[in-house]
Tab-separated table of C-alpha atoms in Angstrom:
chain	number	residue	atom	x	y	z
A	1	MET	CA	-136.794	-172.579	101.734
A	2	GLU	CA	-134.602	-170.163	103.709
A	3	THR	CA	-134.471	-166.537	102.614
A	4	ARG	CA	-130.837	-166.646	101.502
A	5	ALA	CA	-131.510	-169.848	99.566
A	6	LEU	CA	-134.432	-168.145	97.805
A	7	GLY	CA	-132.305	-165.175	96.797
A	8	ASN	CA	-129.453	-167.387	95.682
A	9	THR	CA	-131.790	-169.599	93.673
A	10	LEU	CA	-133.278	-166.641	91.815
A	11	TRP	CA	-129.806	-165.262	91.162
A	12	ALA	CA	-128.623	-168.600	89.798
A	13	VAL	CA	-131.726	-169.003	87.636
A	14	SER	CA	-131.118	-165.558	86.102
A	15	LYS	CA	-127.456	-166.326	85.446
A	16	LEU	CA	-128.461	-169.556	83.692
A	17	ASP	CA	-131.238	-167.674	81.856
A	18	VAL	CA	-133.816	-170.255	82.898
A	19	ASN	CA	-137.101	-168.474	82.237
A	20	ASP	CA	-139.795	-170.810	83.538
A	21	PRO	CA	-142.882	-168.754	84.523
A	22	ALA	CA	-144.373	-171.554	86.612
A	23	PHE	CA	-141.143	-172.099	88.544
A	24	LEU	CA	-140.599	-168.369	88.989
A	25	GLY	CA	-144.184	-167.953	90.134
A	26	ALA	CA	-143.648	-170.596	92.791
A	27	LEU	CA	-140.457	-168.901	93.965
A	28	ILE	CA	-142.241	-165.545	94.138
A	29	THR	CA	-145.048	-167.041	96.213
A	30	GLU	CA	-142.455	-168.427	98.622
A	31	ALA	CA	-140.494	-165.172	98.657
A	32	ARG	CA	-143.578	-163.057	99.342
A	33	SER	CA	-144.099	-164.778	102.684
A	34	LYS	CA	-140.489	-164.171	103.716
A	35	LEU	CA	-139.797	-160.645	102.422
A	36	SER	CA	-139.695	-159.166	105.904
A	37	SER	CA	-136.637	-161.283	106.699
A	38	PHE	CA	-134.796	-160.603	103.426
A	39	SER	CA	-131.398	-158.939	103.786
A	40	THR	CA	-130.439	-156.015	101.565
A	41	LEU	CA	-128.496	-158.449	99.373
A	42	ASP	CA	-131.512	-160.772	99.106
A	43	LEU	CA	-133.761	-157.876	98.104
A	44	ALA	CA	-131.311	-156.558	95.518
A	45	ASN	CA	-130.542	-159.990	94.054
A	46	THR	CA	-134.224	-160.853	93.791
A	47	ALA	CA	-135.111	-157.616	91.993
A	48	TYR	CA	-132.116	-157.935	89.672
A	49	ALA	CA	-132.761	-161.591	88.855
A	50	LEU	CA	-136.418	-161.079	87.973
A	51	ALA	CA	-135.579	-158.075	85.803
A	52	LYS	CA	-132.804	-159.923	84.012
A	53	LEU	CA	-135.264	-162.692	83.176
A	54	GLY	CA	-137.851	-160.157	82.023
A	55	TYR	CA	-140.300	-161.412	84.638
A	56	LYS	CA	-142.692	-158.628	85.594
A	57	ASN	CA	-144.892	-158.943	88.659
A	58	THR	CA	-146.008	-155.455	89.643
A	59	ALA	CA	-147.607	-156.469	92.946
A	60	PHE	CA	-144.539	-158.371	94.112
A	61	MET	CA	-142.154	-155.617	93.013
A	62	ARG	CA	-144.223	-153.100	94.957
A	63	GLU	CA	-143.996	-155.276	98.060
A	64	LEU	CA	-140.262	-155.793	97.582
A	65	LEU	CA	-139.607	-152.065	97.245
A	66	ASN	CA	-141.713	-151.339	100.317
A	67	LYS	CA	-139.434	-153.656	102.292
A	68	ALA	CA	-136.314	-152.236	100.659
A	69	GLU	CA	-137.275	-148.625	101.399
A	70	GLY	CA	-136.712	-148.955	105.120
A	71	LYS	CA	-133.364	-150.649	104.578
A	72	LEU	CA	-131.929	-148.300	101.937
A	73	PRO	CA	-129.309	-146.812	104.301
A	74	SER	CA	-127.838	-150.314	104.625
A	75	PHE	CA	-127.602	-151.026	100.890
A	76	ASN	CA	-124.116	-150.983	99.391
A	77	ALA	CA	-123.309	-149.311	96.084
A	78	GLN	CA	-123.731	-152.425	93.927
A	79	ASP	CA	-127.062	-153.330	95.503
A	80	LEU	CA	-128.377	-149.795	94.977
A	81	ALA	CA	-127.291	-149.874	91.340
A	82	ASN	CA	-128.843	-153.307	90.793
A	83	VAL	CA	-132.196	-152.323	92.273
A	84	LEU	CA	-132.338	-149.118	90.242
A	85	TRP	CA	-131.486	-151.018	87.056
A	86	ALA	CA	-134.093	-153.679	87.857
A	87	ILE	CA	-136.860	-151.128	88.385
A	88	ALA	CA	-136.138	-149.567	85.002
A	89	LYS	CA	-135.739	-152.885	83.209
A	90	VAL	CA	-139.237	-154.062	84.157
A	91	GLY	CA	-140.741	-150.577	83.763
A	92	HIS	CA	-141.868	-150.285	87.383
A	93	ARG	CA	-142.842	-146.703	88.241
A	94	ASP	CA	-142.234	-145.498	91.788
A	95	GLU	CA	-140.938	-141.928	91.786
A	96	LEU	CA	-140.720	-141.664	95.573
A	97	PHE	CA	-138.667	-144.838	95.926
A	98	VAL	CA	-136.305	-143.808	93.123
A	99	SER	CA	-135.784	-140.411	94.752
A	100	LEU	CA	-135.021	-142.046	98.096
A	101	LEU	CA	-132.650	-144.513	96.437
A	102	LEU	CA	-130.788	-141.696	94.670
A	103	GLY	CA	-130.419	-139.911	97.977
A	104	GLU	CA	-128.593	-142.942	99.369
A	105	ALA	CA	-126.668	-143.601	96.165
A	106	LYS	CA	-125.244	-140.089	95.957
A	107	SER	CA	-123.059	-140.624	99.024
A	108	GLN	CA	-121.759	-143.923	97.621
A	109	LEU	CA	-121.058	-142.909	94.023
A	110	SER	CA	-117.304	-143.236	94.478
A	111	SER	CA	-117.849	-146.977	95.030
A	112	PHE	CA	-119.855	-147.460	91.827
A	113	THR	CA	-118.148	-149.437	89.070
A	114	ALA	CA	-118.118	-148.180	85.487
A	115	GLN	CA	-121.025	-150.460	84.641
A	116	ALA	CA	-122.975	-149.422	87.739
A	117	LEU	CA	-122.538	-145.751	86.859
A	118	THR	CA	-123.743	-146.386	83.329
A	119	ASN	CA	-126.653	-148.528	84.478
A	120	ALA	CA	-127.761	-145.855	86.924
A	121	VAL	CA	-127.969	-143.143	84.255
A	122	TRP	CA	-129.540	-145.590	81.801
A	123	ALA	CA	-132.176	-146.453	84.397
A	124	LEU	CA	-133.047	-142.809	85.041
A	125	ALA	CA	-133.339	-142.148	81.307
A	126	THR	CA	-135.493	-145.235	80.789
A	127	LEU	CA	-137.780	-144.238	83.665
A	128	GLY	CA	-137.843	-140.590	82.585
A	129	HIS	CA	-136.730	-139.620	86.081
A	130	LYS	CA	-134.792	-136.357	85.911
A	131	ASP	CA	-132.454	-135.426	88.744
A	132	ALA	CA	-129.831	-133.047	87.387
A	133	VAL	CA	-128.027	-132.736	90.722
A	134	PHE	CA	-127.569	-136.497	91.037
A	135	VAL	CA	-126.507	-136.940	87.409
A	136	SER	CA	-123.991	-134.102	87.684
A	137	ALA	CA	-122.484	-135.696	90.795
A	138	LEU	CA	-122.377	-139.062	89.018
A	139	LEU	CA	-120.545	-137.604	86.017
A	140	VAL	CA	-117.853	-136.149	88.267
A	141	VAL	CA	-117.180	-139.674	89.511
A	142	ALA	CA	-117.546	-141.249	86.064
A	143	GLU	CA	-115.169	-138.977	84.158
A	144	PRO	CA	-111.859	-140.352	85.524
A	145	LYS	CA	-113.198	-143.888	85.025
A	146	LEU	CA	-114.048	-143.403	81.344
A	147	PRO	CA	-110.920	-145.231	80.101
A	148	SER	CA	-112.296	-148.392	81.760
A	149	PHE	CA	-115.732	-148.091	80.103
A	150	ASN	CA	-116.446	-150.708	77.451
A	151	ASN	CA	-118.181	-149.942	74.172
A	152	GLN	CA	-121.676	-150.536	75.479
A	153	ASP	CA	-121.033	-148.457	78.611
A	154	LEU	CA	-119.870	-145.507	76.500
A	155	ALA	CA	-122.766	-145.707	74.053
A	156	SER	CA	-125.348	-146.263	76.798
A	157	MET	CA	-123.996	-143.380	78.857
A	158	VAL	CA	-124.197	-140.827	76.055
A	159	TRP	CA	-127.615	-142.163	74.960
A	160	ALA	CA	-128.930	-141.797	78.511
A	161	LEU	CA	-127.589	-138.261	78.902
A	162	ALA	CA	-129.199	-137.242	75.626
A	163	THR	CA	-132.498	-138.850	76.603
A	164	LEU	CA	-132.425	-136.937	79.897
A	165	GLY	CA	-131.403	-133.745	78.101
A	166	HIS	CA	-128.404	-133.444	80.414
A	167	MET	CA	-125.515	-131.617	78.763
A	168	ASP	CA	-122.099	-131.426	80.416
A	169	THR	CA	-119.517	-130.186	77.913
A	170	THR	CA	-116.512	-131.167	80.013
A	171	PHE	CA	-117.763	-134.711	80.473
A	172	MET	CA	-118.774	-135.009	76.818
A	173	ARG	CA	-115.299	-133.972	75.728
A	174	ALA	CA	-113.767	-136.673	77.926
A	175	LEU	CA	-116.281	-139.277	76.764
A	176	VAL	CA	-115.535	-138.555	73.107
A	177	VAL	CA	-111.796	-138.971	73.765
A	178	ALA	CA	-112.457	-142.369	75.371
A	179	ALA	CA	-114.894	-143.421	72.651
A	180	THR	CA	-112.495	-142.458	69.851
A	181	LEU	CA	-110.166	-145.250	70.912
A	182	ASN	CA	-112.997	-147.793	70.793
A	183	ILE	CA	-115.094	-146.581	67.863
A	184	PRO	CA	-113.747	-149.104	65.311
A	185	SER	CA	-115.128	-151.936	67.460
A	186	PHE	CA	-118.545	-150.378	68.199
A	187	ASN	CA	-121.431	-152.484	66.939
A	188	ALA	CA	-124.142	-151.026	64.719
A	189	GLN	CA	-126.522	-150.150	67.568
A	190	ASP	CA	-123.785	-148.500	69.638
A	191	LEU	CA	-122.764	-146.402	66.626
A	192	ALA	CA	-126.343	-145.318	65.959
A	193	ASN	CA	-127.070	-144.552	69.627
A	194	THR	CA	-123.890	-142.498	69.936
A	195	ALA	CA	-124.514	-140.508	66.760
A	196	TRP	CA	-128.137	-139.844	67.756
A	197	ALA	CA	-127.098	-138.765	71.254
A	198	LEU	CA	-124.420	-136.345	70.065
A	199	ALA	CA	-126.860	-134.783	67.619
A	200	THR	CA	-129.581	-134.535	70.257
A	201	LEU	CA	-127.172	-132.810	72.626
A	202	HIS	CA	-125.937	-130.552	69.789
A	203	TYR	CA	-122.389	-131.727	70.424
A	204	HIS	CA	-120.321	-131.838	67.260
A	205	ASP	CA	-116.748	-133.068	67.167
A	206	ALA	CA	-115.779	-133.253	63.504
A	207	ALA	CA	-112.871	-135.672	63.974
A	208	PHE	CA	-114.909	-138.050	66.115
A	209	MET	CA	-117.893	-138.006	63.778
A	210	SER	CA	-115.600	-138.695	60.850
A	211	ALA	CA	-114.266	-141.783	62.645
A	212	LEU	CA	-117.802	-142.810	63.596
A	213	LEU	CA	-118.969	-142.603	59.973
A	214	VAL	CA	-116.059	-144.744	58.819
A	215	ALA	CA	-117.115	-147.395	61.339
A	216	ALA	CA	-120.793	-146.997	60.392
A	217	LYS	CA	-120.064	-147.593	56.699
A	218	THR	CA	-118.256	-150.799	57.606
A	219	ASN	CA	-121.128	-151.960	59.825
A	220	LEU	CA	-124.066	-150.732	57.749
A	221	SER	CA	-125.320	-154.259	57.065
A	222	GLY	CA	-125.897	-154.623	60.807
A	223	PHE	CA	-128.103	-151.525	61.061
A	224	ASN	CA	-131.788	-152.176	61.733
A	225	LEU	CA	-134.459	-149.670	60.735
A	226	SER	CA	-134.271	-147.825	64.048
A	227	ALA	CA	-130.488	-147.472	63.760
A	228	VAL	CA	-130.797	-146.178	60.193
A	229	THR	CA	-133.325	-143.592	61.383
A	230	GLN	CA	-131.057	-142.522	64.251
A	231	MET	CA	-128.054	-142.163	61.967
A	232	SER	CA	-130.015	-140.226	59.346
A	233	PHE	CA	-131.248	-137.867	62.042
A	234	ALA	CA	-127.701	-137.358	63.319
A	235	ILE	CA	-126.059	-136.475	60.012
A	236	LYS	CA	-128.881	-134.060	59.212
A	237	LYS	CA	-128.874	-132.447	62.662
A	238	LEU	CA	-125.080	-132.087	62.701
A	239	ASN	CA	-125.072	-130.854	59.090
A	240	ILE	CA	-122.685	-133.579	57.930
A	241	LYS	CA	-122.281	-133.690	54.158
A	242	ASP	CA	-121.581	-137.186	52.853
A	243	ALA	CA	-123.714	-137.906	49.817
A	244	GLY	CA	-122.352	-141.414	49.411
A	245	PHE	CA	-123.205	-142.401	52.955
A	246	GLU	CA	-126.649	-140.822	52.699
A	247	ARG	CA	-127.339	-142.921	49.603
A	248	ALA	CA	-126.092	-146.019	51.420
A	249	LEU	CA	-128.413	-145.265	54.366
A	250	ALA	CA	-131.360	-144.781	51.972
A	251	ALA	CA	-130.555	-148.089	50.294
A	252	ARG	CA	-130.347	-149.842	53.654
A	253	ARG	CA	-133.690	-148.313	54.683
A	254	ALA	CA	-135.311	-149.580	51.486
A	255	GLN	CA	-133.746	-153.002	52.015
A	256	LEU	CA	-135.348	-153.126	55.470
A	257	GLY	CA	-138.739	-152.130	54.070
A	258	GLY	CA	-138.639	-148.635	55.453
A	259	GLY	CA	-139.489	-146.933	52.183
């Protein structure tokens, strides 16, 4: 199979969510022998597809990144974002490669889409890779694009910043403005992640939190135990007094078997 056909096949399989370990194993065996001739798009698509399918092969990923490293200057913004996301999704640790990738990505941040920007910060938070200079540069690019962020992008962005311990008051103010418009349609996990993140960053906007709690009360039946714990932490940390909601959270915790 030709290299482009291999990459395209993996991409298609991931889009169709066809998770067949035997088939994927065969494709990986074929791809391993042709990695040296993979284009930047082939490398990025392969990493992204395997991560999307939750297929982890540490040895192959290491080989793929070794080939990608020498071609990083030729990667476009989307390919850089996809590879970074893929590394984090499968939990592959390679600090040197991530640092090199960020060095290339920094000069292309203006070409990152809203989702790519979010995925990049999410990936760094998931990997525990702190690069304050890169994140600060990314937020400068992300701020004017915030109105185009969807609910998950907004919640994932603030969760990632909190996980990294990266506080940027100007960006947070803009993010809260954008999120306020969307908060009624946030799902339970997005609400919990956002509340937890704001509390972790010690960022309290009374009007926004009031709107968030209204949405949380409506969606409480969708909260899992982790979300209940996040929300309880947030209202305590931000010193929010709402006895009725606290009782509702306690009841939901008990319902979920959390004591």
